[in-house]
Coordinates of C-alpha atoms in Angstrom, one line a residue:
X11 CA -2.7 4.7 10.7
X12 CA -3.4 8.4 12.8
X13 CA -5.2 9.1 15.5
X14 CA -6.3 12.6 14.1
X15 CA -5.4 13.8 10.8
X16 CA -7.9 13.7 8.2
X17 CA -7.9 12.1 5.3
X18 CA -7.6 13.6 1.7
X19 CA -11.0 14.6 0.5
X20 CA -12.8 13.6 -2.6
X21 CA -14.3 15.7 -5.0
X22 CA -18.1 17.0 -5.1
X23 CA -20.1 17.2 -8.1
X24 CA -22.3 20.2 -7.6
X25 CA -24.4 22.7 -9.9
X26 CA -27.5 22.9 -11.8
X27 CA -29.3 20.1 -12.5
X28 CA -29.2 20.7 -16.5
X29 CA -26.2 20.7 -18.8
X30 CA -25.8 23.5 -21.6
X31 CA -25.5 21.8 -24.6
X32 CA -26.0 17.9 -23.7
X33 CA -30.0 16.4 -24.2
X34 CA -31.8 15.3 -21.2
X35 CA -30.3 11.3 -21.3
X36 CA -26.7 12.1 -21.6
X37 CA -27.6 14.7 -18.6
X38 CA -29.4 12.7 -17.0
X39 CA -26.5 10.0 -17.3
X40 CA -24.3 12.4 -16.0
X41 CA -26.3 13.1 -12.7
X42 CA -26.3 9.3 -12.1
X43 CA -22.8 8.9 -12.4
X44 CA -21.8 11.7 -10.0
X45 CA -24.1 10.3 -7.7
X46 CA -22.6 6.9 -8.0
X47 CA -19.3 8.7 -7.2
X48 CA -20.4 10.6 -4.0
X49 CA -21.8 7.6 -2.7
X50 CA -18.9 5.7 -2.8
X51 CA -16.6 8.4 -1.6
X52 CA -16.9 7.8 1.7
X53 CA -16.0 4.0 2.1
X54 CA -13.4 5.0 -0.2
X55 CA -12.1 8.1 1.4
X56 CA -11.6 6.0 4.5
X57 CA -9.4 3.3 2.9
X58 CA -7.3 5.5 1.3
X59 CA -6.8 7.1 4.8
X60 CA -6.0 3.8 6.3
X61 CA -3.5 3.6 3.2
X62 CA -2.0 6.7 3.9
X63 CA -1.8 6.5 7.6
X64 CA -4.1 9.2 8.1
X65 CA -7.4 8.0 9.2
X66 CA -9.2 8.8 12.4
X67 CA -10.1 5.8 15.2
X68 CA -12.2 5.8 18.2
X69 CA -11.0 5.1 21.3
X70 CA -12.5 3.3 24.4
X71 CA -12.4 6.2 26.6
X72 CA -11.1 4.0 29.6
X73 CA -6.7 3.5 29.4
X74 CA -6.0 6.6 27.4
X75 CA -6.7 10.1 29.4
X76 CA -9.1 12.5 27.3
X77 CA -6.0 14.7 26.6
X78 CA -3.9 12.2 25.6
X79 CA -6.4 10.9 22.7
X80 CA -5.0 13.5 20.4
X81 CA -1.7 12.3 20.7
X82 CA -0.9 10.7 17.0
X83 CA 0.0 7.5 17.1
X84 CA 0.7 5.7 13.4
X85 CA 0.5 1.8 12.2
X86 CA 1.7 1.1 8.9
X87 CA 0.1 -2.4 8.3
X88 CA -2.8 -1.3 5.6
X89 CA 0.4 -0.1 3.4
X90 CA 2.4 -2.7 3.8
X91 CA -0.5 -5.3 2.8
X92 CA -1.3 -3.6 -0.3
X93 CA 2.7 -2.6 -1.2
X94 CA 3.8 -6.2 -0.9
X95 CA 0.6 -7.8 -2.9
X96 CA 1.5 -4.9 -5.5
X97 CA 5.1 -5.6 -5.8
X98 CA 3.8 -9.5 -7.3
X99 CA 1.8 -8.0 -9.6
X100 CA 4.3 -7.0 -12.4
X101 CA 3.4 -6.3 -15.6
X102 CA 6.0 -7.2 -18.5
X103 CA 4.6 -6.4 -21.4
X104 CA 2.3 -8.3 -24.1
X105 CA 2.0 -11.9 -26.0
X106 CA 0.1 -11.5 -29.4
X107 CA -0.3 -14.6 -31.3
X108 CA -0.8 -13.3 -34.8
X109 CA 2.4 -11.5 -34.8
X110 CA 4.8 -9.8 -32.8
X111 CA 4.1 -6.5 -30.5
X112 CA 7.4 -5.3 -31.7
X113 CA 6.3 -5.0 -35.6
X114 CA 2.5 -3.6 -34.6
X115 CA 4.3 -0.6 -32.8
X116 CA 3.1 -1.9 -29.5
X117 CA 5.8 -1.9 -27.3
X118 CA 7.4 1.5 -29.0
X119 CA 3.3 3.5 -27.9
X120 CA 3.9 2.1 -24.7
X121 CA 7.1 2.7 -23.6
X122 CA 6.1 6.4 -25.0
X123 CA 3.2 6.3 -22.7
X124 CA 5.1 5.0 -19.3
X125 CA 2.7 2.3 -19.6
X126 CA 4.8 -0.2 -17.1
X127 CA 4.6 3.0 -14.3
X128 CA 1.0 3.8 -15.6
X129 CA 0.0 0.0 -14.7
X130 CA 1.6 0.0 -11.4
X131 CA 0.1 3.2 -9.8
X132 CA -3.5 1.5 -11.4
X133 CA -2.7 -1.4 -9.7
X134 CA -2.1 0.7 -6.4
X135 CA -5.7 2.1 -6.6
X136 CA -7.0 -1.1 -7.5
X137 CA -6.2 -2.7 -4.4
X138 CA -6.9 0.3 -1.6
X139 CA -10.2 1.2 -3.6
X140 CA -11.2 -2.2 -5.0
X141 CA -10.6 -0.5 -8.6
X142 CA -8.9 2.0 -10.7
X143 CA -9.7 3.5 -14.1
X144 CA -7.4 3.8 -17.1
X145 CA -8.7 6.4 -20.2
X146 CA -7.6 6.7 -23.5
X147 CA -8.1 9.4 -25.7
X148 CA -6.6 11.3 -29.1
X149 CA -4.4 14.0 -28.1
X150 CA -5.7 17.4 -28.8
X151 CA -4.2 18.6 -32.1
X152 CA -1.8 21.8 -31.6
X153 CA -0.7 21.0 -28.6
X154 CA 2.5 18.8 -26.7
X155 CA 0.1 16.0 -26.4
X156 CA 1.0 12.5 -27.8
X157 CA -1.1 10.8 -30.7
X158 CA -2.8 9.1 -27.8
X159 CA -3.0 10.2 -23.9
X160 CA -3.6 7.1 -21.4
X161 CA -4.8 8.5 -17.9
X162 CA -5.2 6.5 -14.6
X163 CA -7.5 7.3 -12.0
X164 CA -8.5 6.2 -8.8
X165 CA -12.0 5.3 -8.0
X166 CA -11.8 8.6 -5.8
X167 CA -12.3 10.6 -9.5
X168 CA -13.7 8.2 -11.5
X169 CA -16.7 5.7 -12.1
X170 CA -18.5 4.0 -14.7
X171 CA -21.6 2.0 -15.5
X172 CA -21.4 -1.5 -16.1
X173 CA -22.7 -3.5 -18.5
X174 CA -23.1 -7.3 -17.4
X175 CA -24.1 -9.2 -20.4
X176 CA -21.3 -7.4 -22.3
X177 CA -18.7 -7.6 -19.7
X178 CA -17.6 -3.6 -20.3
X179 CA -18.0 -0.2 -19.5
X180 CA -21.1 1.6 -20.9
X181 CA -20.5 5.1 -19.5
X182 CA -17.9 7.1 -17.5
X183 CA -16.6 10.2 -15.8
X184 CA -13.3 11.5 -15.0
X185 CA -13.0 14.6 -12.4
X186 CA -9.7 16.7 -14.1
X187 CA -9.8 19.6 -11.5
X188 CA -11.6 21.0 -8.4
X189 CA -12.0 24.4 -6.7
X190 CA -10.9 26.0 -3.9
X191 CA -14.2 24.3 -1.9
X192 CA -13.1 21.0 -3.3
X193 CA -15.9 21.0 -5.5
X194 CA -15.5 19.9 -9.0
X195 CA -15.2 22.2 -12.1
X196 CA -14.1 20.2 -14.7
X197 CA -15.0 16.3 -15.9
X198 CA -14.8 14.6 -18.7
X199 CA -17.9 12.3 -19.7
X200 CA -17.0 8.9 -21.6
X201 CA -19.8 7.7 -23.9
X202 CA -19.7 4.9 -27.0
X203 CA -20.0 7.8 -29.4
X204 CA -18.0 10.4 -28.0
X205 CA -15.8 12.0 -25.1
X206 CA -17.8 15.0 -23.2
X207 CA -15.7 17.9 -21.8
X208 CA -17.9 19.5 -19.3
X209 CA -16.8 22.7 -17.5
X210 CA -18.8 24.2 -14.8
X211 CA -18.6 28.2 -14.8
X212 CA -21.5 30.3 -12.3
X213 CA -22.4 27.1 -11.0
X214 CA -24.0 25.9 -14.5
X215 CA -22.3 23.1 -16.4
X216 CA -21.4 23.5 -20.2
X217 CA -20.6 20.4 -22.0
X218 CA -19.2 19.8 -25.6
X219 CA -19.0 16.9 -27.6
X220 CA -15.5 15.5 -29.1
X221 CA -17.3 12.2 -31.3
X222 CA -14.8 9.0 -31.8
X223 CA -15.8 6.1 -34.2
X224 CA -14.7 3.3 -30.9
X225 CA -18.6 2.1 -31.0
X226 CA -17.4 2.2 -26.9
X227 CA -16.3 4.3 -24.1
X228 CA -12.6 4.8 -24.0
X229 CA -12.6 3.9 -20.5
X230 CA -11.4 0.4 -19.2
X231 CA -12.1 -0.5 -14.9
X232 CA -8.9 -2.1 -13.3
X233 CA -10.8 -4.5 -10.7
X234 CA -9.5 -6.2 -7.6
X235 CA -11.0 -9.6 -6.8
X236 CA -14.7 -9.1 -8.7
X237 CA -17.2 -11.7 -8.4
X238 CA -20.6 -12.0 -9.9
X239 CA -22.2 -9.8 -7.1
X240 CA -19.4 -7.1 -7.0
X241 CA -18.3 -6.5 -10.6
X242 CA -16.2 -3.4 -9.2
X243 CA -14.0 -5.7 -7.4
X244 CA -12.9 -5.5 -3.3
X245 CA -10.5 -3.4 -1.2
X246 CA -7.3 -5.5 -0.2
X247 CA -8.0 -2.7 2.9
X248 CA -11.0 -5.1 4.0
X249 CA -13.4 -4.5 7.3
X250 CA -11.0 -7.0 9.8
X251 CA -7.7 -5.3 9.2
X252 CA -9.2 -1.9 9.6
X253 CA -10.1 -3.4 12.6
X254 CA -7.1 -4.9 13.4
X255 CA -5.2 -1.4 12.6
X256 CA -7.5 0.6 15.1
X257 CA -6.7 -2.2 18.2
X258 CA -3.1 -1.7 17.6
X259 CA -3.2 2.4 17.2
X260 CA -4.8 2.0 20.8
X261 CA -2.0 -0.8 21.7
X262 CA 0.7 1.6 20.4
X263 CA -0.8 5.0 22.0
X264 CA -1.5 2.9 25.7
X265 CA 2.4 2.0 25.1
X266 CA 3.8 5.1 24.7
X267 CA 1.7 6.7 27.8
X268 CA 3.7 3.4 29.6
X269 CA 6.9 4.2 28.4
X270 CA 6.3 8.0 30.1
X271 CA 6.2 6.3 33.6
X272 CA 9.9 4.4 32.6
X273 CA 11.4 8.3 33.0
X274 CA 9.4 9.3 36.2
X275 CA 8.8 6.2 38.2
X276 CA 5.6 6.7 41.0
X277 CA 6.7 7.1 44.4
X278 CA 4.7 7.3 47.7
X279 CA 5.6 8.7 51.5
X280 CA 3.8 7.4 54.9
X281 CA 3.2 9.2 57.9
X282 CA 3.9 12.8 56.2
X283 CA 1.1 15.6 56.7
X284 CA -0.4 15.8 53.3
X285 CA 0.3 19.7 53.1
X286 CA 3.6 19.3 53.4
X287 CA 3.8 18.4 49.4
X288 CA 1.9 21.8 48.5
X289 CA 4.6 23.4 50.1
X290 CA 6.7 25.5 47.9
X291 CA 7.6 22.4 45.4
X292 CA 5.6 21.6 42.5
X293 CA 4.0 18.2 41.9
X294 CA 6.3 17.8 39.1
X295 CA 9.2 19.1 40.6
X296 CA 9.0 16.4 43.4
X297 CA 8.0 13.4 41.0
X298 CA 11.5 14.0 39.0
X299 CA 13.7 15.5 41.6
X300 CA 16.9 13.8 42.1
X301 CA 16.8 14.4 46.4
X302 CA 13.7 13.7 48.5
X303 CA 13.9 15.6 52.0
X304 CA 11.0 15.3 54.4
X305 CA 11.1 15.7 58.2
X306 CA 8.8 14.8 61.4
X307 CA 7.1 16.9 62.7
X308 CA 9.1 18.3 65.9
X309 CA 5.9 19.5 67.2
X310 CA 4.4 16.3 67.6
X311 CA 6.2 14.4 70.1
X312 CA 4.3 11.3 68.8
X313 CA 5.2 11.8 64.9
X314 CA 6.8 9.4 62.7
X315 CA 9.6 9.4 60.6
X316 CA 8.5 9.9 57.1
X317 CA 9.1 6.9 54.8
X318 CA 9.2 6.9 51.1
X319 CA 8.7 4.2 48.7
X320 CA 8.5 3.8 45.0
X321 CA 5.8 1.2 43.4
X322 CA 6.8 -1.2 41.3
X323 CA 8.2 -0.1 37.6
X324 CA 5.5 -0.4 35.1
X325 CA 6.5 -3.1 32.1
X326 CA 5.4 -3.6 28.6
X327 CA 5.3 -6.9 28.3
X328 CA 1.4 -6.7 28.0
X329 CA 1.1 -4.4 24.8
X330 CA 4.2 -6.6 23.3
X331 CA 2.1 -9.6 23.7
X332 CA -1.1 -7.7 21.8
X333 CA 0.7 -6.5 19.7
X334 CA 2.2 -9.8 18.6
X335 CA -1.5 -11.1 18.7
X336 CA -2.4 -8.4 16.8
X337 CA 0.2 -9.3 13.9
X338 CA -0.7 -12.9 13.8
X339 CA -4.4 -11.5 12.9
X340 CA -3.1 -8.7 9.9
X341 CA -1.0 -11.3 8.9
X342 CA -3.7 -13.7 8.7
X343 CA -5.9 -11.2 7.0
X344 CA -3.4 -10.1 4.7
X345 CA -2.1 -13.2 3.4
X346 CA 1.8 -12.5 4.2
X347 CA 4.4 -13.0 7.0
X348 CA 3.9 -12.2 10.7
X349 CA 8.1 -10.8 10.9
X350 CA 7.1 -8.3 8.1
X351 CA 5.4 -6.2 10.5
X352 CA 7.8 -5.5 12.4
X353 CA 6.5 -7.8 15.2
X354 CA 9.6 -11.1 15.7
X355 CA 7.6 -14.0 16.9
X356 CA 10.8 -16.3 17.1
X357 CA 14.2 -16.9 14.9
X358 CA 15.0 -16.2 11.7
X359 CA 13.5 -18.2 9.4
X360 CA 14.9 -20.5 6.5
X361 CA 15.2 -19.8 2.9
X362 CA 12.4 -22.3 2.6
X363 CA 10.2 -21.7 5.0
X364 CA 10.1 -18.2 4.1
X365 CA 9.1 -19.4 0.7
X366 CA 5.9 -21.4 2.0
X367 CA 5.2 -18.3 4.2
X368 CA 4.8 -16.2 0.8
X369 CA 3.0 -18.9 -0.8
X370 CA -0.9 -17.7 0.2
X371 CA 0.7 -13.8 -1.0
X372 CA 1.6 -14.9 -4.2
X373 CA -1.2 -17.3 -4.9
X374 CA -3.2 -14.0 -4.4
X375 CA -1.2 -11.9 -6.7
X376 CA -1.6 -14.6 -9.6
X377 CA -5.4 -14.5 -8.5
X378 CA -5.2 -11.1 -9.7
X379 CA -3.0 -11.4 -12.7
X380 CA -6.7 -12.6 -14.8
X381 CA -8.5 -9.7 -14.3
X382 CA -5.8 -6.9 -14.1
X383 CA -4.8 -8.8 -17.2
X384 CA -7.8 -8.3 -18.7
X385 CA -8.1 -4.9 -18.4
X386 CA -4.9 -3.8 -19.6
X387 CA -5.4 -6.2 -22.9
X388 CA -8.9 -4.0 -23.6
X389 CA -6.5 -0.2 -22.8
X390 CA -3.5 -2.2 -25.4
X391 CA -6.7 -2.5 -28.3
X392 CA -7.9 0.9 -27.7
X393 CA -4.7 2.5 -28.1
X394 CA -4.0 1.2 -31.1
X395 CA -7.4 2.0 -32.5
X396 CA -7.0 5.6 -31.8
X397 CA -3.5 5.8 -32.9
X398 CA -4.6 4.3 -36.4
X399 CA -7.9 5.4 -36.7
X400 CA -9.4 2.4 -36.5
X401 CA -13.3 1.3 -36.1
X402 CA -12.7 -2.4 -35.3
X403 CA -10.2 -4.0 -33.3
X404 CA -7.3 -5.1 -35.2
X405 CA -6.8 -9.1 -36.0
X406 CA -3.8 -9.0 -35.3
X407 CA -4.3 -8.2 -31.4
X408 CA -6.7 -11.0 -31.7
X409 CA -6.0 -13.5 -28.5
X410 CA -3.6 -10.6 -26.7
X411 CA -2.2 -11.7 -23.4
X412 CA -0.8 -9.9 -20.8
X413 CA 2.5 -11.2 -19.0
X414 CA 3.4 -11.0 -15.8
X415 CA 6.5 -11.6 -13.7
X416 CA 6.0 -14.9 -11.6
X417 CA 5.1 -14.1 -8.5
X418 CA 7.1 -16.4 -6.7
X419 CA 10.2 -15.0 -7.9
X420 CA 12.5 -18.4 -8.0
X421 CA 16.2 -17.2 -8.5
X422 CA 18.5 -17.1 -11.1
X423 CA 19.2 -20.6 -10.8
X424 CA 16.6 -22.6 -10.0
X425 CA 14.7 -20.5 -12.9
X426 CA 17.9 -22.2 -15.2
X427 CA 17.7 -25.6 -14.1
X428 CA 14.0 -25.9 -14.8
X429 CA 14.1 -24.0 -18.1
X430 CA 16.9 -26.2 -19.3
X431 CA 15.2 -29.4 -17.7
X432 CA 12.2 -28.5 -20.4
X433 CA 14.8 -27.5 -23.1
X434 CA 16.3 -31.0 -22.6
X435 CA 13.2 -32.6 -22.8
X436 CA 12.0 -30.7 -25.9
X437 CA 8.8 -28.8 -24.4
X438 CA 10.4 -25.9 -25.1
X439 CA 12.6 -24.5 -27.8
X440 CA 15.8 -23.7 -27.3
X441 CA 15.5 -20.3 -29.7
X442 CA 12.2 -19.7 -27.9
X443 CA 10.8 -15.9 -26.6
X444 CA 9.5 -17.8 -24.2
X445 CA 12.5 -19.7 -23.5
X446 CA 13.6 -16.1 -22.3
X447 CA 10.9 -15.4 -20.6
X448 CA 11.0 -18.0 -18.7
X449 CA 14.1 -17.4 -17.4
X450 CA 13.7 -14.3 -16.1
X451 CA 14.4 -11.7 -18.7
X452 CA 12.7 -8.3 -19.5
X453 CA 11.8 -7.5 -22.9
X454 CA 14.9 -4.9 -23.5
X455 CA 17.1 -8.0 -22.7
X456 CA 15.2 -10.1 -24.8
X457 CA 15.2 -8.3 -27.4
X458 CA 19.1 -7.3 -27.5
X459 CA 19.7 -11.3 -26.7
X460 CA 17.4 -12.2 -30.3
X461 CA 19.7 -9.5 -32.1
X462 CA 23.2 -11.2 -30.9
X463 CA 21.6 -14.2 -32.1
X464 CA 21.1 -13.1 -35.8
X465 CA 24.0 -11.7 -36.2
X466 CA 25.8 -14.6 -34.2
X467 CA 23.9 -17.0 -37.3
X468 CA 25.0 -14.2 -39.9
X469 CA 28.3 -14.4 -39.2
X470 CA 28.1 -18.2 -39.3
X471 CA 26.4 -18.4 -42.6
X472 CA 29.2 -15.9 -44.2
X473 CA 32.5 -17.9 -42.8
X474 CA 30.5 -21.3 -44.5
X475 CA 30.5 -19.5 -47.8
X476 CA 33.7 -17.9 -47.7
X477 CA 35.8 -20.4 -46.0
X478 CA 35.7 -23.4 -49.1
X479 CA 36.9 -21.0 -51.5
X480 CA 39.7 -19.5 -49.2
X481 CA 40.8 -23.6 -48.9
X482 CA 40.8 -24.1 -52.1
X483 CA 42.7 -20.7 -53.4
X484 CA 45.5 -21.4 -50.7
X485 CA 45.8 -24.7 -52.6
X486 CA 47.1 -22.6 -55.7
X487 CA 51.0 -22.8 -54.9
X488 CA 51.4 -18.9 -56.2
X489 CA 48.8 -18.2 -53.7
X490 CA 50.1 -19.9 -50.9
X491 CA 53.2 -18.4 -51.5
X492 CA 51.5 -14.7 -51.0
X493 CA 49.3 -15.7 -48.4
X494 CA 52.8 -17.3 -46.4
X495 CA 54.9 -14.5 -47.0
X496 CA 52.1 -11.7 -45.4
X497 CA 51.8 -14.2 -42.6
X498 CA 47.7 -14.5 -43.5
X499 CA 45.9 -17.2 -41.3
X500 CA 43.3 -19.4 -43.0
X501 CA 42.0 -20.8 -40.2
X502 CA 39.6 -17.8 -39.2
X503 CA 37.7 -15.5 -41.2
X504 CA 36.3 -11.7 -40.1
X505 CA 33.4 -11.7 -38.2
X506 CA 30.3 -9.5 -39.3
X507 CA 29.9 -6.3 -37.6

């Protein structure tokens, strides 16, 4: 977190107040959702600057010298709340029911698409901007685009309409580019009927119509923590840790102008005529100089001996202590471990208790496994309603579930012993996916771990056919006698390859 430098600026939607080529409700939609946009840019602008370590404090105006105020002084805590909650939410793919991603083409679009990196840079804006947007949409014909383009967004370009009763997105916009005043020139407008291109040239929009058959907006909101009230979720960056980040800028910056004194230690002198430090040696000079000579004044038959002192050294133990007391607080706030912070409150802790100290961190990040979830199950349907021209969603992607990596991340072994616990016990199956799953594996490694597997049973069922008649041809004395003299062993057979 800065003292000065200002954050990155969101875009403005300026221009005439009709569209060339839209009717007055889809303009009129429009203006609403750029409004929407600039009036959330603010509160947004400033968490992504706490984020970034870039936003702009006040200070009290009584430690820290006017001059000094400028001095930037950074606290990483916002980024480290949000990059540790983010890092327990990982997405590994999806569960379908009624068949398996593999044969629907799922997990080939997807791994076309980045969709694992998409998901975590969404999740990223999600949780400094309380959401993110994800958009989906045909490539254009004639060009390097895929069959379908999926787009993330932060809530910095992007905002929609929502529709309670239907739990969805009605209406959208996406700002593509900007000018040189920062002003936007080019957005593109998601209705139920159609995706608007609309391009701003002279200060007049233009818009232009590119109709799908979705019967909804390709657009899907990536939500932190919503509730009933706030359907557009909650900033991890909440109002107490920005708080808690501005008191320890100041506790850092008050530090710093300590540490200063540690190099130049204040010194006083008694009985010395005051003008005898104007003369001839700077202030500085005599603050750092390695040899202090004064004399008395021979003059003054009554004038003492000048005697110098030094007051005593200035410590930080003081901002230490806030700062630990500010820790305590973020860590509070944030739901993780005080020693993360860089702030030690004692010894290292155990294996264990550094598992119950993660505990409230990843009870949050399976908090937000349902609605993250959710939203990437509604961008899997779209995109394979695009890529097959579909009007409906498939039934086969009926009941799709998103997986994610447990949050708690139990190692190798303890994940083994409880698998095969529930493998002894027959809850689960032994040739189960989820078998894999449960034990840790991605779905690459599953994958190639299903394909040993058949071939493993192929080459099984081929020795049991094979082997019988080899037995009973070496029974055949002529035989034998071949099979001895080339030195042929019965008791294996050739393996598939």
């Amino acid at each position: 977190m800065g003292t000065e430098v200002a954050p990155r600026q969101a875009p403005a939607i300026t221009g005439s107040p009709w569209v060339r080529g839209l009717d007055t409700t889809t303009t009129n939609t429009f203006h609403k959702l750029a409004d929407q946009l600039q009036s959330k840019a603010t509160r947004n602008m400033l968490r992504q600057g706490y984020y970034d370590a870039k936003a702009t404090i006040r200070h009290l105006g009584i430690a820290v010298p006017p001059h000094l105020q400028r001095f930037q002084t950074t606290v990483g805590w916002p980024s480290k709340a949000v990059d540790m909650l983010e890092r327990r939410i990982r997405f590994q793919g999806f569960v379908t029911p009624a068949a398996d991603p593999g044969m629907l083409g799922l997990d080939e679009l997807m791994a076309e698409i980045q969709f694992e990196m998409l998901v975590s840079q969404a999740v990223t804006g999600a949780l400094v901007n309380s959401n993110s947007w994800i958009f989906t949409t045909a490539g254009q014909p004639g060009t390097e685009d895929p069959d379908v383009v999926v787009t993330a967004r932060t809530a910095l370009h992007a905002t929609g309409r929502w529709d309670a009763r239907r739990r969805r997105i009605t209406d959208a916009i996406d700002v593509l580019s900007v000018d040189e005043q920062g002003e936007a020139d080019a957005v593109l407008m998601y209705t139920r009927d159609s995706v608007i291109g609309l391009v701003k040239v002279n200060g007049i929009w233009h818009g232009r119509h590119r109709p799908h058959q979705l019967s909804r907006p390709p657009a899907v909101m990536v939500p932190y923590r919503p509730s009933l009230d706030r359907p557009f979720g909650r900033s991890k960056i909440s109002r107490p840790m920005m708080g808690i980040t501005d008191k320890a800028v100041r506790t850092a910056l008050r530090s710093e102008i300590t540490a200063e004194f540690y190099s130049a230690p204040q010194r006083y002198v008694l009985d010395l005529d005051p003008g005898t430090l104007d003369d001839g040696v700077p202030g500085w000079a005599q603050l750092i100089g390695r040899i202090l000579a004064y004399e008395r004044d021979a003059d003054d038959p009554d004038a003492k001996t000048p005697t110098v002192g030094q007051f005593a050294q200035a410590t930080q133990t003081p901002h230490i202590e806030h700062m630990r007391e500010l820790a305590a607080e973020m860590a509070a706030e944030a739901n993780i471990p005080a020693g993360v912070l860089g702030v030690y409150h004692d010894n290292p802790a155990s294996d264990r208790a550094m598992h119950t100290a993660y505990m409230p961190l990843d009870e949050d990040a399976e908090r937000a496994h349902t609605p993250i979830g959710w939203a990437l199950e509604q961008v899997a349907v779209l995109t394979v309603m695009i890529r097959d021209g579909l009007t409906e969603p498939p039934s086969a992607l009926r009941g799709i579930r998103s997986r994610f990596q447990d949050p708690a991340r139990p190692t190798r072994a303890a994940a083994t012993d409880a698998v095969v616990k529930q493998v002894e016990t027959g809850i689960l199956p032994a040739d189960s996916e989820v078998t894999l799953q449960q034990l840790g594996y991605d779905a690459a490694t599953i994958r190639q771990i299903q394909e040993d597997r058949r071939r493993s049973r192929v080459n099984q069922l081929i020795s049991g056919a094979i082997r019988p008649a080899a037995e009973q041809a070496s029974a055949v004395p002529e035989v034998a006698e071949v099979m001895e003299r080339r030195g042929a062993d019965t008791s294996g057979l050739p393996e598939l390859r």
